[in-house]
Coordinates of C-alpha atoms in Angstrom, one line a residue:
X1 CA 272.6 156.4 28.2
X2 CA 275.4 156.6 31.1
X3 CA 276.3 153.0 32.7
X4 CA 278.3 152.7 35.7
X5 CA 280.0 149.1 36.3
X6 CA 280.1 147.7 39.4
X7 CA 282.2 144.6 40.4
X8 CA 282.8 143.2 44.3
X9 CA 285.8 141.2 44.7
X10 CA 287.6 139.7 47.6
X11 CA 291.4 139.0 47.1
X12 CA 291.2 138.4 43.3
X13 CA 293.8 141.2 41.8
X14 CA 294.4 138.7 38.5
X15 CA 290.9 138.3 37.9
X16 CA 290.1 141.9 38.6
X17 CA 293.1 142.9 36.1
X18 CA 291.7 140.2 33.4
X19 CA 288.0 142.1 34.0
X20 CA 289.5 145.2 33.3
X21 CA 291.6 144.3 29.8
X22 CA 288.3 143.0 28.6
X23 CA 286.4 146.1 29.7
X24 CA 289.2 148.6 27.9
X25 CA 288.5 146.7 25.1
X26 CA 284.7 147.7 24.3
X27 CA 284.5 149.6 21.4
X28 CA 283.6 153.1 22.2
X29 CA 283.5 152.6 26.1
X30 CA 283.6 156.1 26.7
X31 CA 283.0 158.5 23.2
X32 CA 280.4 161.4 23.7
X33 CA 277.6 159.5 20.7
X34 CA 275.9 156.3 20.6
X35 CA 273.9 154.2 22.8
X36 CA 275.8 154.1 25.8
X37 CA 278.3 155.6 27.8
X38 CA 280.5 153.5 30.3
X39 CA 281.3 156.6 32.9
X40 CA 283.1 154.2 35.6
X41 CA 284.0 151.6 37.0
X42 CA 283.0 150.5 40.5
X43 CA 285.0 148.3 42.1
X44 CA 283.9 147.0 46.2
X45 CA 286.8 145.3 47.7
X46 CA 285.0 142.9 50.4
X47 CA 288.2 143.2 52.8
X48 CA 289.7 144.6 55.9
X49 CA 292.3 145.8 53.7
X50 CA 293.3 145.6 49.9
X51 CA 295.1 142.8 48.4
X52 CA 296.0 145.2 45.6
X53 CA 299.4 146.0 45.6
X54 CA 299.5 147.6 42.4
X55 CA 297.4 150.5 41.1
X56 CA 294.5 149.4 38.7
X57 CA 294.0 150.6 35.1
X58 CA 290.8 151.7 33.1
X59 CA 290.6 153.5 30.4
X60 CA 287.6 155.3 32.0
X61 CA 288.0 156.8 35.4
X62 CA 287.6 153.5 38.1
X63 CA 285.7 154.8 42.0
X64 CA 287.2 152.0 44.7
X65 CA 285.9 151.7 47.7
X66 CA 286.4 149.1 50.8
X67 CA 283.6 147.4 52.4
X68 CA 285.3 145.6 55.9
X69 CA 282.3 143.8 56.6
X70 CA 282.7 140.4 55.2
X71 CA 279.9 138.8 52.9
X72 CA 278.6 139.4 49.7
X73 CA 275.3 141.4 50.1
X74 CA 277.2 143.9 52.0
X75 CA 279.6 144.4 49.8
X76 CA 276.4 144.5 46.7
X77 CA 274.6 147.0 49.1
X78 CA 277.4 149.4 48.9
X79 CA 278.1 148.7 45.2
X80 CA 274.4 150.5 45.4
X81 CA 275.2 152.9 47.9
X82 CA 278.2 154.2 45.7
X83 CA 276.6 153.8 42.5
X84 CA 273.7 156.4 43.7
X85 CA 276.4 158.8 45.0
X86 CA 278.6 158.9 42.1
X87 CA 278.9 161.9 39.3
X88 CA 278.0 162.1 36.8
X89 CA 274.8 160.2 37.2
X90 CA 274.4 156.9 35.3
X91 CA 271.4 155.7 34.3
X92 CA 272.2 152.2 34.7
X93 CA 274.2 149.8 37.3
X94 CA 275.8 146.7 35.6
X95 CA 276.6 144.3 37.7
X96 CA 279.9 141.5 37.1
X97 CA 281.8 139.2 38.6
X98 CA 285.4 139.7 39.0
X99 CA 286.2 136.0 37.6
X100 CA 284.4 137.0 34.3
X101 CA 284.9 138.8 31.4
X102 CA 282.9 140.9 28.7
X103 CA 282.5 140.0 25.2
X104 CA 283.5 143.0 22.9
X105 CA 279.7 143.0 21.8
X106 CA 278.3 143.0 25.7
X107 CA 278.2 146.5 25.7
X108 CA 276.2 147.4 22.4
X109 CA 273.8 144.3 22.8
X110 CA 272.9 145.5 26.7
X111 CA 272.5 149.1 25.9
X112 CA 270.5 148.5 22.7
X113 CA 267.9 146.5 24.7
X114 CA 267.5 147.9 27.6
X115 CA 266.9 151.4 25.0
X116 CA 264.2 149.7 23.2
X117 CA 262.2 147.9 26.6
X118 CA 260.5 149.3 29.2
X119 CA 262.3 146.6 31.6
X120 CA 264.1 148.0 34.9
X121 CA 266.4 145.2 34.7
X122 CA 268.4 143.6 31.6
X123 CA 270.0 140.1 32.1
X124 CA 272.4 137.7 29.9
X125 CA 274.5 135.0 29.9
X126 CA 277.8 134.0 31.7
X127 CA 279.1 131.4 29.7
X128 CA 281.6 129.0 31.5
X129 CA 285.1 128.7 30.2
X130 CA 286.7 125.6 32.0
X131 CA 290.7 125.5 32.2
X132 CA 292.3 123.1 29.8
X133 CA 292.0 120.0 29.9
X134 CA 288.9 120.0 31.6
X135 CA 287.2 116.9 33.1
X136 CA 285.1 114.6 30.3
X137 CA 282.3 114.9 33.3
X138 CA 282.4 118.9 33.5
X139 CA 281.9 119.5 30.2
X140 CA 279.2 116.5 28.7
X141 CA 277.4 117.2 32.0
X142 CA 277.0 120.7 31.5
X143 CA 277.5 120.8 35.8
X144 CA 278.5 124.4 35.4
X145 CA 276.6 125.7 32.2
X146 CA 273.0 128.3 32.8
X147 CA 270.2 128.6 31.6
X148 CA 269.8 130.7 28.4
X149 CA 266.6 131.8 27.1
X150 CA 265.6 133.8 24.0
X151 CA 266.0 138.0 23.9
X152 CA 263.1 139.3 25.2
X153 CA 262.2 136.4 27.2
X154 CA 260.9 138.1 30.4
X155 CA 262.3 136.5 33.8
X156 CA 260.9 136.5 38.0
X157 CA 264.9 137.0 38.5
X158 CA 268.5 137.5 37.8
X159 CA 272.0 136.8 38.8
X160 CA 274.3 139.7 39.5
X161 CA 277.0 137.4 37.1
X162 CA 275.2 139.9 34.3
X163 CA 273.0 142.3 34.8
X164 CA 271.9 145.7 34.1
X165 CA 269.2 147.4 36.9
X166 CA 267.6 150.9 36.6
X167 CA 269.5 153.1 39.3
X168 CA 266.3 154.8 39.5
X169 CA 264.3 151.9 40.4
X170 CA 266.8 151.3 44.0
X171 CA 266.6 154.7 44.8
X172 CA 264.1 154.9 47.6
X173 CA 266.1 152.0 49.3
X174 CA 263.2 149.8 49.3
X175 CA 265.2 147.1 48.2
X176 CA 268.6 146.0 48.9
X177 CA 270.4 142.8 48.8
X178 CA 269.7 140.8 52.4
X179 CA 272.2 140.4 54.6
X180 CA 270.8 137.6 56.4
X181 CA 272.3 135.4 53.1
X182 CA 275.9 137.0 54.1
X183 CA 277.3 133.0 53.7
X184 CA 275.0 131.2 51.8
X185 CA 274.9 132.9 48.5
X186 CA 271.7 133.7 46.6
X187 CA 271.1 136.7 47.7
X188 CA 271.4 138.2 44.0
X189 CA 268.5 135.6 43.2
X190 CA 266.4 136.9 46.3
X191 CA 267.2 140.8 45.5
X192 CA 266.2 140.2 41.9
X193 CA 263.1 138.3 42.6
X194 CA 261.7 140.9 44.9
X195 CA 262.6 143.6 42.5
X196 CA 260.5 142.0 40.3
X197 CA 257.2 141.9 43.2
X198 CA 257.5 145.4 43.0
X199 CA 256.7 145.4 39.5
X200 CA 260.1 145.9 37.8
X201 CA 260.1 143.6 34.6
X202 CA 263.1 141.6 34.1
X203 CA 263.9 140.6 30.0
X204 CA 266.9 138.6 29.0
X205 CA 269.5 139.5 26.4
X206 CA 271.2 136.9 25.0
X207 CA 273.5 138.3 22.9
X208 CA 275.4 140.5 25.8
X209 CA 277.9 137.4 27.1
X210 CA 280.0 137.5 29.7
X211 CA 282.4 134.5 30.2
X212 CA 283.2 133.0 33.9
X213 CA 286.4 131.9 33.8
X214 CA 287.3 129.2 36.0
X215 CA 290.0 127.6 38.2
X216 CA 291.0 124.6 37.8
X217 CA 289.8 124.1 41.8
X218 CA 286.8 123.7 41.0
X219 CA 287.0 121.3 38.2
X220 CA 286.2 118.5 41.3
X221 CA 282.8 116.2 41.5
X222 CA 282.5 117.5 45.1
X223 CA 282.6 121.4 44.2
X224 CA 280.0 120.9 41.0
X225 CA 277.8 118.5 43.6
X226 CA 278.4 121.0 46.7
X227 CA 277.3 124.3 44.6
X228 CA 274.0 122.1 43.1
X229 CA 273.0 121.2 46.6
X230 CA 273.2 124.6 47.5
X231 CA 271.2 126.4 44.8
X232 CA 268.6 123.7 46.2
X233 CA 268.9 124.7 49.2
X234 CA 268.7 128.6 49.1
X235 CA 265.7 128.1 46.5
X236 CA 263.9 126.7 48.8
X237 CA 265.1 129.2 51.6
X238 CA 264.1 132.2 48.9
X239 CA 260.8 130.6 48.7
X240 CA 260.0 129.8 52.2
X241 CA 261.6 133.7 52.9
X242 CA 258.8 135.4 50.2
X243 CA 255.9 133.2 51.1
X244 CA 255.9 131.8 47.6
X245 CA 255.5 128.1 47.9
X246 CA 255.1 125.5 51.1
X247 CA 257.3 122.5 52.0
X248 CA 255.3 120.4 49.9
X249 CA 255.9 122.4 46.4
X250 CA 259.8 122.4 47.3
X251 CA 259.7 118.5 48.3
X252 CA 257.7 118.3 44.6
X253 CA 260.4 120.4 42.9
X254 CA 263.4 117.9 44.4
X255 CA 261.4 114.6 43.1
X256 CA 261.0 116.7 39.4
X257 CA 265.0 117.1 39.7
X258 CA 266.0 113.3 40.5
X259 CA 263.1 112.2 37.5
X260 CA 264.7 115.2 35.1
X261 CA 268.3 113.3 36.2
X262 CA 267.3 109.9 35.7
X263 CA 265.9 110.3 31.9
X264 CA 269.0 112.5 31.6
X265 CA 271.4 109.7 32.9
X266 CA 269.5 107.3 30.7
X267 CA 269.8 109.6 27.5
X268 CA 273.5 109.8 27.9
X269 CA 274.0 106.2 28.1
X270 CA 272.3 105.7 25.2
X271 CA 274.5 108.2 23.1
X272 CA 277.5 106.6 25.0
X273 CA 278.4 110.1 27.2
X274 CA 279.5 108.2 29.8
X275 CA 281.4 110.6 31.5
X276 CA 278.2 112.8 31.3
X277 CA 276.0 110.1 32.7
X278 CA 278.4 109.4 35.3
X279 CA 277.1 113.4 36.7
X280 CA 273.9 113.8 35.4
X281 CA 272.2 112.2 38.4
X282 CA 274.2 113.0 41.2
X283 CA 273.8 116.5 40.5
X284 CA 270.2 116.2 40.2
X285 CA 269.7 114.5 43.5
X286 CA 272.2 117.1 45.2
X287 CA 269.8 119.7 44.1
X288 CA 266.7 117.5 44.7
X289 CA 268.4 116.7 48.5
X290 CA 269.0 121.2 48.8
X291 CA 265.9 121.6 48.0
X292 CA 264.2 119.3 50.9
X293 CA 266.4 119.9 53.4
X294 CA 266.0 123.8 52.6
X295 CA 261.9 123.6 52.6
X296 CA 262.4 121.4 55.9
X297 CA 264.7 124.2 57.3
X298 CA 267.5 121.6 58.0
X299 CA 270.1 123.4 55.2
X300 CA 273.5 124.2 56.3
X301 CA 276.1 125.4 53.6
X302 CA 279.0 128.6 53.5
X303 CA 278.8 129.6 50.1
X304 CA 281.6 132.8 50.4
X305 CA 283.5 130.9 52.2
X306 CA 283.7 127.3 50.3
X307 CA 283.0 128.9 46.4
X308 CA 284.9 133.0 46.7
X309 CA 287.9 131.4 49.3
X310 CA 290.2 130.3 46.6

């Protein structure tokens, strides 16, 4: 099984570098037996020109290519492009982010499910690591932890912050990430939610981590509240966009939110997480607020530029 990483990044050389170290560190990344082979590394730099000023190591051979036009489903679409052009042929794309890195383990637990299933796409978890000391709020709130499910569980979508897709499933170009999303985010969500209209199962793997490593920038109220409204919002937009749910079921989803925050709030009080209850509704009703402005068509947020600028 050949498997061909592929990582966009926009002025990130540190994070890139950390990504790398954590990559050359997979036992048997690139021997001739066993379950998978990592053949390269594909790195998009979403740029008019590289912020690399020094050359960037792998201990398997890494393809680079510039994408000049500025968002992030262009520079995903030619992660694609490249990926399908490249030699040898992998058999599957994995997509991370280049403020994450692998577990020694991601490799093996990946390859040995997406062996055994008959899936077209293989997702796991990107555990958050917070800089120290974090915040009480960030870290009894869980504002910045996913969803995790059991291995196996199947999905209707993925993130691109971990993710394995069949090259041979994108090959007739049928789907591609949208470029209509180029500052609002969620295009991976919309990509993988088509893929999987079209009959591509999605299965989670829970034991292939990744871990997002963030700055302490975003360790602020307003950038945990600001990213929660917009998931909301480009739900609802996703939803509106594949004729999957009205105004009404959005509207329905946000009320769900602030009742799921308000027995949330009210559980932390009574275990004394203060700092935790302090979030746990705000973030709710930021969500809730996304998703009824975005069914409403009143949404207006810059994900690339306000959460990939620092």
């Amino acid at each position: 099984m050949h498997v061909v990483i592929g990582v966009i990044t926009r002025r990130r050389p540190t994070g890139i570098a950390r990504l790398l170290a954590s990559i050359n560190a997979l036992p048997n990344l690139s021997a001739a037996t066993g379950t998978a082979v990592v053949t390269q590394v594909l790195i998009v730099e979403n740029d008019e020109t590289t912020s690399f000023s020094t050359p960037l190591h792998c201990s398997v051979p890494i393809h680079y290519a510039l994408e000049p036009r500025i968002g992030i489903p262009c520079a995903r679409n030619r992660v694609i492009a490249e990926a399908l052009l490249l030699t040898p042929r992998a058999d599957w794309l994995a997509f991370v982010d280049d403020d994450e890195t692998v577990d020694a383990n991601w490799l093996k637990a990946m390859a040995d499910l997406a062996a055994r299933t008959t899936a077209d796409v293989v997702a796991g978890p990107a555990i958050p690591m917070l800089p120290e000391p974090a915040p009480a709020w960030a870290v009894q709130s869980g504002a910045y932890e996913q969803p995790r499910y059991p291995t196996g569980t199947s999905l209707p979508h993925a993130y691109t912050n971990n993710v394995w897709t069949r090259l041979s499933c994108l090959e007739d170009g049928a789907v591609r990430f949208d470029e209509r999303l180029l500052q609002t985010g969620g295009s991976d969500t919309h990509f993988y939610r088509r893929l999987a209209r079209r009959g591509h199962k999605i299965v989670w793997c829970d034991e292939a981590i990744c871990r997002e490593w963030y700055p302490r920038t975003r360790m602020t109220r307003r950038w945990a509240l600001q990213r929660s409204y917009r998931i909301g919002a480009t739900n609802a937009w996703i939803m509106r966009d594949l004729g999957e749910h009205g105004q009404l079921r959005c509207i329905w989803q946000g009320v769900r939110f602030i009742a799921r925050g308000l027995a949330g709030t009210a559980r932390a009080l009574l275990q004394g997480r203060f700092a935790a209850a302090s979030m746990t509704l705000p973030l709710d009703v930021a969500r809730a607020t996304g998703l009824t402005l975005g069914a409403l068509g009143l949404a207006r947020h810059q994900e690339y530029l306000v959460l990939h600028g620092e």
